[in-house]
XYZ file of C-alpha atoms in Angstrom:
221
model
C 121.475 109.899 126.063
C 119.834 113.299 126.339
C 116.865 114.296 124.196
C 114.900 117.462 123.532
C 111.194 117.298 122.689
C 109.635 120.399 121.122
C 105.878 119.767 121.121
C 103.060 122.205 121.917
C 100.299 119.634 122.511
C 100.439 119.174 126.308
C 99.175 115.595 126.511
C 101.433 114.305 123.733
C 104.458 116.204 125.012
C 104.084 114.847 128.535
C 103.370 111.335 127.267
C 106.477 111.338 125.086
C 108.631 112.708 127.904
C 107.432 110.059 130.362
C 107.767 107.239 127.831
C 111.293 108.217 126.799
C 112.411 108.700 130.400
C 111.026 105.229 131.085
C 113.165 103.974 128.188
C 116.277 105.372 129.878
C 116.709 108.771 128.258
C 117.208 112.132 129.955
C 114.531 114.383 128.433
C 113.858 118.116 128.276
C 110.523 119.435 126.971
C 109.779 122.756 125.256
C 106.238 123.769 124.304
C 106.877 126.428 121.671
C 109.398 127.048 118.914
C 111.169 129.941 120.597
C 111.911 127.999 123.790
C 112.824 124.948 121.737
C 115.269 126.913 119.634
C 116.865 128.406 122.745
C 117.345 125.026 124.424
C 118.764 123.489 121.255
C 121.208 126.376 120.975
C 122.367 126.444 124.597
C 122.254 122.763 125.658
C 123.864 119.587 124.297
C 121.496 116.940 122.955
C 122.008 113.563 121.335
C 118.782 113.931 119.341
C 115.740 116.197 119.034
C 112.058 115.410 118.415
C 110.582 118.464 116.700
C 106.937 119.136 115.882
C 106.404 121.294 112.788
C 103.203 123.053 113.878
C 104.553 125.092 116.788
C 103.421 128.441 118.232
C 105.683 131.539 118.354
C 108.195 130.026 115.878
C 107.284 127.152 113.561
C 109.309 123.964 113.455
C 110.822 124.501 110.019
C 112.135 127.911 111.097
C 113.578 126.428 114.285
C 115.305 123.662 112.345
C 116.649 126.010 109.698
C 118.090 128.315 112.372
C 119.774 125.427 114.190
C 121.447 124.176 111.033
C 122.630 127.675 110.081
C 124.060 127.986 113.602
C 126.053 124.797 113.052
C 123.988 122.472 115.254
C 124.451 118.932 113.918
C 122.391 116.817 116.348
C 119.952 114.473 114.581
C 116.382 115.758 114.343
C 113.255 113.634 114.047
C 110.389 115.751 112.738
C 106.791 115.108 113.819
C 103.962 116.315 111.620
C 100.200 115.920 111.688
C 100.041 117.059 108.096
C 99.442 114.315 105.577
C 101.366 116.120 102.878
C 104.472 114.967 101.075
C 105.525 118.591 100.572
C 105.801 119.156 104.350
C 107.945 116.058 104.687
C 110.189 117.210 101.844
C 110.442 120.697 103.378
C 111.475 119.199 106.710
C 114.167 117.030 105.163
C 115.411 119.922 103.036
C 115.648 122.097 106.165
C 117.971 119.574 107.796
C 115.750 116.927 109.395
C 117.204 113.419 109.547
C 113.912 111.529 109.694
C 110.181 112.138 110.129
C 107.059 110.542 111.602
C 103.464 111.443 110.771
C 100.970 111.656 113.619
C 99.486 109.462 114.954
C 102.407 107.073 115.439
C 103.436 104.165 117.620
C 105.889 105.119 120.375
C 107.806 101.891 119.732
C 108.543 103.094 116.196
C 109.595 106.533 117.434
C 112.007 104.995 119.957
C 113.451 102.659 117.308
C 113.990 105.568 114.921
C 115.667 107.591 117.678
C 118.016 104.724 118.505
C 118.981 104.462 114.832
C 119.545 108.225 114.498
C 121.748 108.338 117.603
C 123.757 105.312 116.470
C 124.354 106.741 113.005
C 125.298 110.147 114.416
C 127.992 108.383 116.455
C 129.148 106.373 113.435
C 127.610 103.072 114.535
C 125.515 101.135 112.028
C 124.743 98.140 114.249
C 122.207 98.003 117.064
C 124.792 96.125 119.128
C 127.654 98.011 120.776
C 130.781 95.890 121.363
C 134.040 96.456 123.251
C 136.054 93.303 123.833
C 133.870 90.873 125.801
C 131.312 93.579 126.629
C 128.192 93.751 124.466
C 125.235 96.109 124.779
C 122.128 95.570 122.669
C 120.404 98.941 122.231
C 117.147 97.236 121.207
C 116.712 95.132 124.326
C 118.904 97.057 126.766
C 120.715 93.788 127.516
C 124.367 93.903 128.602
C 126.566 90.802 128.552
C 130.151 90.036 129.540
C 131.678 87.099 127.651
C 128.152 86.010 126.816
C 126.860 86.149 130.389
C 124.157 88.702 131.267
C 125.171 91.546 133.575
C 122.617 93.535 135.534
C 123.246 97.287 135.534
C 121.229 100.031 137.185
C 119.539 102.572 134.920
C 122.264 105.178 135.483
C 125.082 102.654 135.028
C 123.482 101.599 131.738
C 123.189 105.216 130.540
C 126.849 105.904 131.284
C 128.075 102.695 129.648
C 125.869 103.267 126.610
C 127.190 106.792 126.106
C 130.810 105.651 126.339
C 130.144 102.771 123.925
C 128.522 105.153 121.441
C 131.744 107.199 121.630
C 134.166 104.281 121.821
C 137.812 105.266 121.465
C 137.189 108.908 122.371
C 137.955 110.705 125.607
C 134.684 111.857 127.171
C 134.844 114.507 129.884
C 132.923 114.274 133.122
C 131.001 117.412 132.125
C 129.976 115.863 128.817
C 128.740 112.733 130.575
C 126.666 114.811 132.988
C 125.204 116.887 130.139
C 124.162 113.820 128.168
C 122.851 111.404 130.797
C 121.084 113.783 133.195
C 118.369 116.381 132.796
C 118.773 120.105 133.391
C 118.129 119.945 137.140
C 121.015 117.611 137.986
C 123.623 118.877 140.464
C 126.671 119.158 138.223
C 129.008 119.326 141.206
C 127.968 115.833 142.274
C 130.529 113.011 142.226
C 128.022 110.383 141.052
C 129.823 109.902 137.706
C 132.860 108.616 139.571
C 130.646 106.350 141.671
C 128.977 104.842 138.588
C 132.321 104.305 136.836
C 133.560 102.394 139.895
C 130.430 100.233 139.950
C 130.678 99.450 136.226
C 134.324 98.417 136.648
C 133.336 96.039 139.438
C 130.707 94.419 137.210
C 132.510 94.421 133.846
C 136.197 94.483 134.757
C 138.667 97.019 136.095
C 140.040 97.838 132.639
C 136.742 98.369 130.797
C 136.826 102.147 131.378
C 140.099 104.070 131.417
C 140.471 107.275 133.422
C 142.428 109.925 131.529
C 143.650 112.172 134.311
C 142.435 115.744 133.936
C 140.438 114.930 130.788
C 137.787 112.304 131.501
C 137.092 108.701 130.588
C 137.663 106.455 127.606
C 136.257 103.091 126.622
C 138.335 101.240 124.037
C 138.043 97.900 122.291
C 141.020 95.796 123.464
C 140.625 93.529 120.441
C 141.040 96.273 117.929
């Protein structure tokens, strides 16, 4: 999953980026509202962490512009202001959730997981397709109840396909959502990871739709 952080406080921004990358996300960081708005407009994100008190363009303006431009990605607003009116303004501008500073990173990650699940139409923390189960809380993957060890990139790819179960996902979309901006988009690593996942979880777990991409379906339903 690919995230955008828009935070002008250097230490917090870097800390969040490192923590979320360590949790398996691909993360881009913007340090002012103008750059944040541009990235949110031109790149594809699964969720955005948006500070309200930003230089150049404030967070509420950024959020309002995104929503008017038709951007529907979930947004978690961060605010240092202990004011209910700021929280209401953020929600009214299109935010999906908020956290007041200071906060625990564990809570932020849990809220992000919930936002991404709901945006994909999944209420449960556990993603299931046949005998394959992925617990988004623990990062544990099992096949018929037995644990399966995946690399970080294999996990990211499987997680994205499970979040979009039953849909055809293009190679380009996978690259945009599981890698950061600097990834070589001409690389064939997606194909390599799909092959590895099939070896670990079964040849039929991911279907190749020639010319379109990949699909992960639930054989039981």
